[in-house]
Coordinates of C-alpha atoms and ligand atoms in Angstrom, one line a residue:
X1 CA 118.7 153.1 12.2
X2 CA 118.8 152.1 8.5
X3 CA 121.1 153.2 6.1
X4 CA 120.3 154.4 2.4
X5 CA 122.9 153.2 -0.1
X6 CA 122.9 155.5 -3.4
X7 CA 125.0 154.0 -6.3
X8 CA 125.5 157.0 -8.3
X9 CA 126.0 160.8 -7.7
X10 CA 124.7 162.2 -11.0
X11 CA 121.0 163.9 -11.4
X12 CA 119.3 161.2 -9.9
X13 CA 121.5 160.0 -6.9
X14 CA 122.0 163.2 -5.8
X15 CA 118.7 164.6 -5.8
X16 CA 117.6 161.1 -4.2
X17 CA 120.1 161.3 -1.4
X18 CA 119.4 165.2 -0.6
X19 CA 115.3 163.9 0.3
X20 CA 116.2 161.2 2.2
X21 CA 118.5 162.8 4.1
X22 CA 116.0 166.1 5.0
X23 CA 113.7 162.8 6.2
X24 CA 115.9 162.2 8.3
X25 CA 117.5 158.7 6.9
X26 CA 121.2 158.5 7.0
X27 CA 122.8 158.1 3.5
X28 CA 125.5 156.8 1.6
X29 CA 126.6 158.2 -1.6
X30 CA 128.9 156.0 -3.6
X31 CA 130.3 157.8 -6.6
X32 CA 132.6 155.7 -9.2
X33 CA 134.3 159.2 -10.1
X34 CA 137.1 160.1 -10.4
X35 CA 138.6 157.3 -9.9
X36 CA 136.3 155.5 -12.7
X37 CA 135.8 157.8 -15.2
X38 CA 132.9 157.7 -18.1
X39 CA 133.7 158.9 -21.7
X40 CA 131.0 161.7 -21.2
X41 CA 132.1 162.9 -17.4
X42 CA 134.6 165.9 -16.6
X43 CA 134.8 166.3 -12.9
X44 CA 134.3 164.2 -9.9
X45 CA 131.6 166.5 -8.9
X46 CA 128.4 165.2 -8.0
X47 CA 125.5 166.6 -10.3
X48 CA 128.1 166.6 -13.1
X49 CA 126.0 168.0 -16.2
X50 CA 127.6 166.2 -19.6
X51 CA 126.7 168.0 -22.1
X52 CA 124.3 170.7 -22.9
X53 CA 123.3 173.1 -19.9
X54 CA 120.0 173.7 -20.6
X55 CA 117.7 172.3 -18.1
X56 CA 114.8 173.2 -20.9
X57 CA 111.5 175.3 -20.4
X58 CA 111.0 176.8 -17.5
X59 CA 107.0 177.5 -18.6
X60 CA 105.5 175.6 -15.9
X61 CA 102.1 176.4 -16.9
X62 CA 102.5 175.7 -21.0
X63 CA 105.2 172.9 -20.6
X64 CA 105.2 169.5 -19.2
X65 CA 109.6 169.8 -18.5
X66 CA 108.4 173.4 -16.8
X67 CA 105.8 172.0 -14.9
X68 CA 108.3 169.1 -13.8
X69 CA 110.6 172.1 -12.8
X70 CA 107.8 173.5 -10.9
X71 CA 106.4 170.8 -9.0
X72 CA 110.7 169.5 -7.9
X73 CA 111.0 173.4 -6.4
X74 CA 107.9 172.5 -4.0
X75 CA 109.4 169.5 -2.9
X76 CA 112.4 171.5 -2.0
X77 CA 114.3 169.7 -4.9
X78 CA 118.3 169.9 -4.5
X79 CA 118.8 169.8 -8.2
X80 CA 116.0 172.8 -9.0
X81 CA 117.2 174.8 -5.8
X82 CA 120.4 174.7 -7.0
X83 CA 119.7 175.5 -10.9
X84 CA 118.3 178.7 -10.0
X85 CA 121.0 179.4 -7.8
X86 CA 123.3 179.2 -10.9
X87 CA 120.8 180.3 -13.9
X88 CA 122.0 182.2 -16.6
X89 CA 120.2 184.4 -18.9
X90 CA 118.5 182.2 -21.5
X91 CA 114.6 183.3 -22.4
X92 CA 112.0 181.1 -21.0
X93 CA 114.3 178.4 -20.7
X94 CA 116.5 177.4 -17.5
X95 CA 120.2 177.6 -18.5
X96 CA 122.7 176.6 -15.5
X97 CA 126.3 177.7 -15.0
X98 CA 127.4 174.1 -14.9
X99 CA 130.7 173.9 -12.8
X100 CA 129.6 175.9 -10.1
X101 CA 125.9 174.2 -10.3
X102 CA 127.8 170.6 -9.8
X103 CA 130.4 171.9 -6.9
X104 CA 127.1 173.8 -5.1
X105 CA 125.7 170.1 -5.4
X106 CA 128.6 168.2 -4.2
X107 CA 129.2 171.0 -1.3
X108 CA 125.5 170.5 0.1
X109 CA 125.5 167.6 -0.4
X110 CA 129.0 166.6 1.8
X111 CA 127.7 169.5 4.6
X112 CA 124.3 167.6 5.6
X113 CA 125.0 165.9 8.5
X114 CA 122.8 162.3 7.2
X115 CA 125.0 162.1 3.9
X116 CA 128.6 160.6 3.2
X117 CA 130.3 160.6 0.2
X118 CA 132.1 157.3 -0.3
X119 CA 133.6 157.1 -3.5
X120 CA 134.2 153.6 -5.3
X121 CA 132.5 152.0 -8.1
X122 CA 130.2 149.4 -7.1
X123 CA 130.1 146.3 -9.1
X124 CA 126.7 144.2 -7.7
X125 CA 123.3 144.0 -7.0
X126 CA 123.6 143.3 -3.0
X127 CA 121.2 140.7 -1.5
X128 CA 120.6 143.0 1.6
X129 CA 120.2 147.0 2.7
X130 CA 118.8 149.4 1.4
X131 CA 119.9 150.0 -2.1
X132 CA 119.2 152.9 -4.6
X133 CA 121.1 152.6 -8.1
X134 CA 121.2 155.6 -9.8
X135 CA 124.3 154.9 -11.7
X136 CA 122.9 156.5 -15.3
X137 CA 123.2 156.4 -19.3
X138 CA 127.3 155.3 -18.8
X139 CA 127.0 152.8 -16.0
X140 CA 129.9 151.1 -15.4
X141 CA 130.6 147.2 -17.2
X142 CA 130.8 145.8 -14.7
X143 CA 127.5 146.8 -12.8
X144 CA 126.0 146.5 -16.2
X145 CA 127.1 143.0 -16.0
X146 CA 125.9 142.1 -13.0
X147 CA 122.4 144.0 -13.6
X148 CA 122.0 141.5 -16.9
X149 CA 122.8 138.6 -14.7
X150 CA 119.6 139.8 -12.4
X151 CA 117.0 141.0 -15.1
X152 CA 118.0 138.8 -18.1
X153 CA 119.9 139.7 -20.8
X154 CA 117.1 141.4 -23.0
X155 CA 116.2 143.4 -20.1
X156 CA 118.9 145.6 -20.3
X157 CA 120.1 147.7 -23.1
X158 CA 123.3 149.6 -24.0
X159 CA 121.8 151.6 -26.4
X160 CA 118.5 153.0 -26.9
X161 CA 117.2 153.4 -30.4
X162 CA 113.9 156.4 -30.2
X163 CA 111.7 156.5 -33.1
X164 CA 109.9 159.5 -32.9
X165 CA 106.8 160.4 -31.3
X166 CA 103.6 162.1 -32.8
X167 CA 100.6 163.4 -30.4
X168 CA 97.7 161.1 -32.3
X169 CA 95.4 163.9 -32.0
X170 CA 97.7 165.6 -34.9
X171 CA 97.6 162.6 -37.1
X172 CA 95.3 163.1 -39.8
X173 CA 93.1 160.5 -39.8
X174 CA 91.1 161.4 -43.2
X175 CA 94.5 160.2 -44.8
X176 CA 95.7 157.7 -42.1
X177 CA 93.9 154.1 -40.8
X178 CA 93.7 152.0 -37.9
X179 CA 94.9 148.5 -38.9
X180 CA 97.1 145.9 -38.1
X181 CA 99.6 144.1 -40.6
X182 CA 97.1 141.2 -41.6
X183 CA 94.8 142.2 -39.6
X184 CA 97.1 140.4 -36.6
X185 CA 95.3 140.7 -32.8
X186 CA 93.0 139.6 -31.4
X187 CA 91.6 142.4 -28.7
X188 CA 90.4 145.6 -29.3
X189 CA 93.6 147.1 -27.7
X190 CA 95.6 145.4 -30.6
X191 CA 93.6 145.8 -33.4
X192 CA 93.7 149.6 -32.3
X193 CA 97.6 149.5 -31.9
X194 CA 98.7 150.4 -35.3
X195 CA 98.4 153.4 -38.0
X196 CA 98.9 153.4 -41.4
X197 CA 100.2 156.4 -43.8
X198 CA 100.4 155.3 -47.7
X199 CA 102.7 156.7 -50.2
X200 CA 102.5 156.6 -54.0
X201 CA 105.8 156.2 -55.7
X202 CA 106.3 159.9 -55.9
X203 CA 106.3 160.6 -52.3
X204 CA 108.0 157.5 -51.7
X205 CA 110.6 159.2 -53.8
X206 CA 111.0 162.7 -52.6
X207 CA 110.8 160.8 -49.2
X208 CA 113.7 158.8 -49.4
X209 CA 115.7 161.8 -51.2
X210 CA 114.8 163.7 -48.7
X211 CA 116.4 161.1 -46.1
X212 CA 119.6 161.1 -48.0
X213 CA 120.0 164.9 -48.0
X214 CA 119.3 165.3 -44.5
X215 CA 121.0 167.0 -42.0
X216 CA 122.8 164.0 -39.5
X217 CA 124.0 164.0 -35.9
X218 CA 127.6 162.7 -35.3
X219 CA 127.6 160.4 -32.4
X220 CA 130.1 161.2 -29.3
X221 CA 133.0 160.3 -28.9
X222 CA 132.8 157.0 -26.8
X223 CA 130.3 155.8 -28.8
X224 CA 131.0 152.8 -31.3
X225 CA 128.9 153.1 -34.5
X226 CA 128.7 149.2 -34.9
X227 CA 126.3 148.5 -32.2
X228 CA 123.1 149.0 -33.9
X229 CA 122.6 146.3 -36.1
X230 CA 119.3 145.6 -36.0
X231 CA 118.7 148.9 -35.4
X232 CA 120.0 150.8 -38.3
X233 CA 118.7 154.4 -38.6
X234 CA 116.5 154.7 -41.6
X235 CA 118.6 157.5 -43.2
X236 CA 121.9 154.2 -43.3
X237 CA 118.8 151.8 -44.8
X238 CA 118.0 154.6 -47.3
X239 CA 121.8 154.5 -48.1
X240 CA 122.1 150.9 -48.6
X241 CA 119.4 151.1 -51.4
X242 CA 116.5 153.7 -52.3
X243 CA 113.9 150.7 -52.1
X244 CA 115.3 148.9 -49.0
X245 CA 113.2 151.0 -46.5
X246 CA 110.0 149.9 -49.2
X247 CA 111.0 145.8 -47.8
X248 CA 111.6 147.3 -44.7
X249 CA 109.4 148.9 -42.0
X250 CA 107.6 150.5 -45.0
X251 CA 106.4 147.2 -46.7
X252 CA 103.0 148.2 -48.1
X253 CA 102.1 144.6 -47.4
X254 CA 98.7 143.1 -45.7
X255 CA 97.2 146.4 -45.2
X256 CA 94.3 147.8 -47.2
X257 CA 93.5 151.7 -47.3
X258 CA 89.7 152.5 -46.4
X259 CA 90.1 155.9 -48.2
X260 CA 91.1 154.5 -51.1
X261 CA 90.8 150.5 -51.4
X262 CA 91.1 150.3 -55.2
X263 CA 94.8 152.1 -55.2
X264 CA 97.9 149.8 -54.0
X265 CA 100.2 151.6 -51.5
X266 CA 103.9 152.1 -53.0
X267 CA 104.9 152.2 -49.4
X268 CA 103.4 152.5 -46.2
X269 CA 104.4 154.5 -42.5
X270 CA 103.0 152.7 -39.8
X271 CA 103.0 153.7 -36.3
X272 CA 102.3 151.8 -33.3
X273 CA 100.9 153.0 -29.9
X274 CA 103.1 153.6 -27.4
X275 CA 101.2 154.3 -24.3
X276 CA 98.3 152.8 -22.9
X277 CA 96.2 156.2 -22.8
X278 CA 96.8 155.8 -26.5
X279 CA 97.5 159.3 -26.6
X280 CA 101.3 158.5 -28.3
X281 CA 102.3 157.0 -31.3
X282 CA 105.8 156.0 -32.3
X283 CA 106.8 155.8 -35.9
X284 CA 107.6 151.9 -36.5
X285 CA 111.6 151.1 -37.2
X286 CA 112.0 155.2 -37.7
X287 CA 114.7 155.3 -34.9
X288 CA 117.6 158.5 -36.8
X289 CA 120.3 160.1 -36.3
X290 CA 118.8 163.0 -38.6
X291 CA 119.1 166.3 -36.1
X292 CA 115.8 167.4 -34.8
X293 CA 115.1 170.0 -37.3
X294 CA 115.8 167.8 -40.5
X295 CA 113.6 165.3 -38.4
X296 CA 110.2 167.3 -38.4
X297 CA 110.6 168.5 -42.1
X298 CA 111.3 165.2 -43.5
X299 CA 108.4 163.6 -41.3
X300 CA 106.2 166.1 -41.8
X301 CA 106.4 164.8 -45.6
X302 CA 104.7 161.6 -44.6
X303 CA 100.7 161.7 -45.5
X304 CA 98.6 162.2 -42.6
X305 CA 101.5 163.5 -40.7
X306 CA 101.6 167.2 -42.8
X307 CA 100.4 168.6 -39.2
X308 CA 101.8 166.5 -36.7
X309 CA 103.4 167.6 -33.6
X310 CA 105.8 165.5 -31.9
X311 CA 106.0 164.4 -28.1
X312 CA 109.7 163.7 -28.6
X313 CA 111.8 163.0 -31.7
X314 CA 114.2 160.1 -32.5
X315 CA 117.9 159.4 -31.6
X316 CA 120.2 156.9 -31.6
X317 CA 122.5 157.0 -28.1
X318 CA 124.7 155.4 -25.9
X319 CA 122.5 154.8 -23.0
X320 CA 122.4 152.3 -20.2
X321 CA 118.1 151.2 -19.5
X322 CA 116.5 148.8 -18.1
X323 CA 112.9 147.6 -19.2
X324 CA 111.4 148.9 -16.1
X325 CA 107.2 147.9 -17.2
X326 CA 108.3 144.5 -16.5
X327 CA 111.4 145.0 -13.9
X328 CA 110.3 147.4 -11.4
X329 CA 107.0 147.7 -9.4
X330 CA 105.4 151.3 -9.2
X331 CA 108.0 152.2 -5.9
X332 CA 110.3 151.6 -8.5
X333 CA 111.7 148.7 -6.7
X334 CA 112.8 145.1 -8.4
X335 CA 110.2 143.1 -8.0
X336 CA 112.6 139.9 -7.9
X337 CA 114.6 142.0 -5.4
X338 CA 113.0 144.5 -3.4
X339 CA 115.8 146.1 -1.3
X340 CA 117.0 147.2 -4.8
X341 CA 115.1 150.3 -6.3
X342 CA 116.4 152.2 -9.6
X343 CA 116.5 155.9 -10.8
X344 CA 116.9 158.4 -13.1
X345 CA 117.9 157.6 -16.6
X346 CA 118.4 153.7 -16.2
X347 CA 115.1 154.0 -15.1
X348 CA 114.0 154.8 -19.1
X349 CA 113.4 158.6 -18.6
X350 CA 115.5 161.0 -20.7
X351 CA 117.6 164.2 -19.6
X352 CA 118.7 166.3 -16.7
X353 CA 115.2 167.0 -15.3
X354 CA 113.3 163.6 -15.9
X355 CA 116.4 161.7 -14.2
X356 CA 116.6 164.4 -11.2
X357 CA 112.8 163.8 -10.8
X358 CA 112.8 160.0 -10.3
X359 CA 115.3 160.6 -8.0
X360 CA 113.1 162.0 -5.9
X361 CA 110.2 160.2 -6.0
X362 CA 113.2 157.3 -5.0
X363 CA 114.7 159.3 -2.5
X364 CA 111.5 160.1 -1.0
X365 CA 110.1 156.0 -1.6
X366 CA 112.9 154.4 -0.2
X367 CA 113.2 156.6 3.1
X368 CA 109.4 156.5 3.8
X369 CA 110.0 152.9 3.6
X370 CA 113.0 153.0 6.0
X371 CA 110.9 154.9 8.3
X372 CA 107.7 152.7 8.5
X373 CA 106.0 155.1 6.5
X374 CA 103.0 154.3 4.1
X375 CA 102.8 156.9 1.1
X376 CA 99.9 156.8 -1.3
X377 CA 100.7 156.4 -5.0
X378 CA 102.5 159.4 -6.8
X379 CA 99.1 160.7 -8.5
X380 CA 99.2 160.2 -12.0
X381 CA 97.9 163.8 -12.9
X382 CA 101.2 165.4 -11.5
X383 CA 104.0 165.4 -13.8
X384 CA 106.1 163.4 -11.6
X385 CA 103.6 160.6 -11.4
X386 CA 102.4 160.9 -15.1
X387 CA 106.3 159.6 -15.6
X388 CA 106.8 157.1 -12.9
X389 CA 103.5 155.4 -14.4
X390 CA 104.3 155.7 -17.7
X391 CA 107.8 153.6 -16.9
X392 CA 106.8 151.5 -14.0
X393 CA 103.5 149.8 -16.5
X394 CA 101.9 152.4 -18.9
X395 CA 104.6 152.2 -21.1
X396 CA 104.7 149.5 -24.1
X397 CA 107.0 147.2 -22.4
X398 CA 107.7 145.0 -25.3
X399 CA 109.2 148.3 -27.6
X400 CA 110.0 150.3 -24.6
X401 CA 112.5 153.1 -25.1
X402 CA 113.4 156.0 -23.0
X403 CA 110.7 159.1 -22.6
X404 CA 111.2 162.3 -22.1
X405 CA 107.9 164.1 -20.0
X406 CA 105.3 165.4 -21.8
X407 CA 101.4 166.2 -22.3
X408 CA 101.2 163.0 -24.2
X409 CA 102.0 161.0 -20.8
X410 CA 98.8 162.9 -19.1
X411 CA 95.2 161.5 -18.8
X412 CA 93.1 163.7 -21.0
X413 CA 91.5 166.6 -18.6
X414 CA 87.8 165.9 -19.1
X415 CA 86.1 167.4 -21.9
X416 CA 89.0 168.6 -23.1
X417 CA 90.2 165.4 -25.7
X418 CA 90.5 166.2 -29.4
X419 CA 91.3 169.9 -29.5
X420 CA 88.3 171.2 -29.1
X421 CA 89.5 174.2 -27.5
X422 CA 92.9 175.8 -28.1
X423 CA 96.3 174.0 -27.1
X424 CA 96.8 176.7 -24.9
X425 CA 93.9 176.3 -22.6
X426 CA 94.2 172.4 -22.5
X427 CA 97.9 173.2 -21.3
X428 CA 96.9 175.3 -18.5
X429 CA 94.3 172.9 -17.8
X430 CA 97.0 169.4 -17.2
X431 CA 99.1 171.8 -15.6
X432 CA 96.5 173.3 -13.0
X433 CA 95.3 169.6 -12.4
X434 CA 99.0 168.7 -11.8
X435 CA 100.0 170.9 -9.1
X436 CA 96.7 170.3 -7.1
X437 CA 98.0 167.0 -7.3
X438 CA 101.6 166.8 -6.7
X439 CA 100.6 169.5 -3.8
X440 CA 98.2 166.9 -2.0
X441 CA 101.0 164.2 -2.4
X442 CA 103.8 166.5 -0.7
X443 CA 100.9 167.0 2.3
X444 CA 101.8 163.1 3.0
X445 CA 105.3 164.1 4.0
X446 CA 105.3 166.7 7.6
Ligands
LIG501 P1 124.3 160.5 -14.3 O1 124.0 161.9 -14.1 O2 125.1 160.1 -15.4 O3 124.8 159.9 -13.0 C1 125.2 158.6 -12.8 C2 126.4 158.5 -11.9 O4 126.7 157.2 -11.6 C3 127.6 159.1 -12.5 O5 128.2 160.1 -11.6 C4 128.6 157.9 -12.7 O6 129.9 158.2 -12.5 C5 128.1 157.0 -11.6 N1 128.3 155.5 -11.7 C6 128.1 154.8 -12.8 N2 128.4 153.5 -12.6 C7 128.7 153.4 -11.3 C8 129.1 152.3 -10.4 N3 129.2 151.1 -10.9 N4 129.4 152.6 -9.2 C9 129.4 153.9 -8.7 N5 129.0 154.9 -9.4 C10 128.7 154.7 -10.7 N6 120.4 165.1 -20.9 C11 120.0 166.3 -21.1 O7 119.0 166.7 -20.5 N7 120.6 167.2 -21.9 C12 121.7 166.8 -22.6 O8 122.3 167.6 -23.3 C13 122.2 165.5 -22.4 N8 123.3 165.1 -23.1 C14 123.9 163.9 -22.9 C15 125.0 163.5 -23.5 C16 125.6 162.3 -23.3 C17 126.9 161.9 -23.9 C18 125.0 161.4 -22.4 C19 125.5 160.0 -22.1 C20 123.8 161.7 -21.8 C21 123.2 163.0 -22.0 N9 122.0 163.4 -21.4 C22 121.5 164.6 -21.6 C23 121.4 162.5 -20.6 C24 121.9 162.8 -19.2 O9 123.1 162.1 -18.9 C25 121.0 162.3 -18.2 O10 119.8 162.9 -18.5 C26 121.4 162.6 -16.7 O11 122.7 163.0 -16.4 C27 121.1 161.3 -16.1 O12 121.1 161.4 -14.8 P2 121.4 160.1 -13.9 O13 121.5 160.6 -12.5 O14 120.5 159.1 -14.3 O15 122.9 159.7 -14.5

């Protein structure tokens, strides 16, 4: 029989090699630690959690992460299973007691009788086998190298730079337009891919003071603060002059407000779509280190955006991604090398959950295909598959960055689109829809 070779025992490997093996695939785990060590990393446990040990909402019929939570425990999810093993008192989220979380991991792991631990880093792409890399945000240099020599140098970054996300349907579109710089494009789709918030010279103003007061995340330690030329967060272009943002991304230049054609923009916000659904929007060259609550206050300033609500906001991390729209086919797979699949956060999903889930769909992908097995696409209205589509081709892949899940990610639910009735209702609604879905994917699997 086939073996399953799992670079990486974090969220993702782990969780991968846990559903092959119950398929009955034999699988090896090859974990780095601790003989390599990352900068973020504690223990050579597998399922390690690095830094906060909150797995998020556990509202899996209001929440997209709960519903994600949800839809892992039906697919008898090692990572879930385990987190409510070791929960801790926390409100509706799930808080996990992380040491004995990672050694429960690591002990079930080593007692199935498919899995072996073998633990050594693992420095190439191999031309044969069965290959999952799961290897994570801190993947080692030298895999790192060898992944750039495969996908191209721009396919692969070291560290992500997230502008924040807004839910279009909370942009307020009596104050914002649809136009591209120049009116560049020359479909629909791009002519449609760009909004517009002007600012007079007084909110420019407040704006930028607003910036310099903010509240700022440090980075970790282990991260350099040189890399992100290019890249700057706009709170450090606010600090290098109070108009440099205003001949930056805020250049009030080749546009022309429809509300108000006579008046000349001081500056201008623009946001581009970032999914195909055209349900996100990112905030163009807004990529901060502001901390999350500084964030919404200071964008909420922006006109148009007084209301909006935000499918994730923006950071500046270490983090090891690949740009999987263009590398990987929907199994997740490299296209220019099959036996080669990726997971978890390399993948360009964000966090504990998101990482554990597309190590199962991997884990499940890979041994199916081991086994002969056909399995019908993950369906897009589940949460799982709402993610797996989103990075393997509904994603932007020319600005992609990493996503966490969220409602944004889901097709509309018919009838539904614009708000029409409460947020609450349209929750229940994607969430319903999902786990009729993700249950008639599972039914593939006896
Ligand atoms: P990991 O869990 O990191 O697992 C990857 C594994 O691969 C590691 O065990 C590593 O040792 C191993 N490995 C790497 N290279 C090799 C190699 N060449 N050969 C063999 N093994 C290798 N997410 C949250 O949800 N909440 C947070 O608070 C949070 N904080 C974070 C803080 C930091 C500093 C970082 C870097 C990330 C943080 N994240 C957080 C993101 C979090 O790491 C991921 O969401 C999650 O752990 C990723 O799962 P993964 O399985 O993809 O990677």
């Amino acid at each position: 029989a086939q073996t399953l070779h799992i670079v990486g025992g974090g969220m993702a490997g782990s969780e991968a090699a846990w559903q092959a093996a119950n398929m009955g695939v034999q699988v090896v785990i090859h974990e780095m630690r601790p003989k390599v060590e990352t900068f973020a990393h504690q223990t050579g446990n597998l399922g390690e959690m690095v830094c906060s040990n909150s797995f998020r909402s556990d509202d899996d019929e209001q929440n997209a992460v709960g519903l994600l939570h949800w839809e892992m425990r039906q697919a008898n999810g090692l990572i879930m299973t385990t987190a409510d093993q070791h929960r801790l008192p926390a409100g509706g989220a799930l808080a996990v007691d992380r040491d004995p979380f990672a050694e429960t991991v690591t002990a079930r792991l080593k007692a199935h009788p498919n899995v072996t631990v073998s633990y050594e880093e693992i420095t190439e792409l191999p031309a044969d086998g069965n290959w999952i890399f799961a290897t994570g945000p801190l993947t080692s240099p030298e895999l790192g190298k060898a992944i750039q020599a495969e996908t191209g140098a721009e396919a692969l970054a070291f560290f992500d730079a997230i502008a924040p996300i807004v839910y279009a349907e909370s942009i307020d579109m009596s104050q914002a337009w649809m136009q591209s710089r120049y009116d560049k494009g020359e479909t629909e789709e791009e002519r449609t891919a760009y909004l517009n918030c002007p600012m007079d010279r007084e909110q420019y103003e407040a704006f930028i003071d607003a910036l310099l007061s903010a509240d700022k995340t440090e980075f970790h330690e282990g991260e350099t603060a040189g890399y992100f030329d290019g890249c700057l967060p706009i709170e450090v272009m606010a600090e290098r002059g109070r108009e440099t943002l205003r001949h930056g991304p805020m250049k009030p230049v080749g546009l022309t407000n429809p509300h108000q054609p006579d008046v000349k923009a001081h500056a201008v916000v623009q946001l581009r779509r970032d999914n195909a659904l055209g349900t996100l929007f990112n905030i163009v060259g807004f990529q901060t280190k502001m901390k999350y609550g500084a964030q919404t206050e200071v964008f909420r300033m922006i006109p148009g955006l007084e209301n909006a609500s935000f499918a994730r906001l923006g950071g500046i991390h270490r983090n090891t991604f690949i740009n999987s729209p263009t590398l990987l086919d929907a199994q997740m797979r490299l296209k220019r090398k099959p036996n080669i699949r990726f997971a978890g956060q390399i993948t360009g999903v964000e966090g504990y959950v998101e990482s554990a889930a597309m190590g199962l769909l991997a884990g499940r992908m890979a041994a199916a295909e081991i086994l002969g097995q056909e399995l019908p696409e993950v369906p897009q209205d589940s949460a799982m598959g709402a993610l797996i589509h989103h990075i393997t081709g509904g994603a932007e892949a020319k600005t992609f960055q990493p996503m966490n899940v969220n409602f944004g990610l889901f097709r509309p639910v018919d009838g539904l689109k614009g708000g029409r009735r409460g947020r609450k209702d349209r929750y229940k609604a994607y969430t319903d829809r999902a786990k009729a879905a993700w249950q008639a994917w599972l039914s593939n699997f006896s």
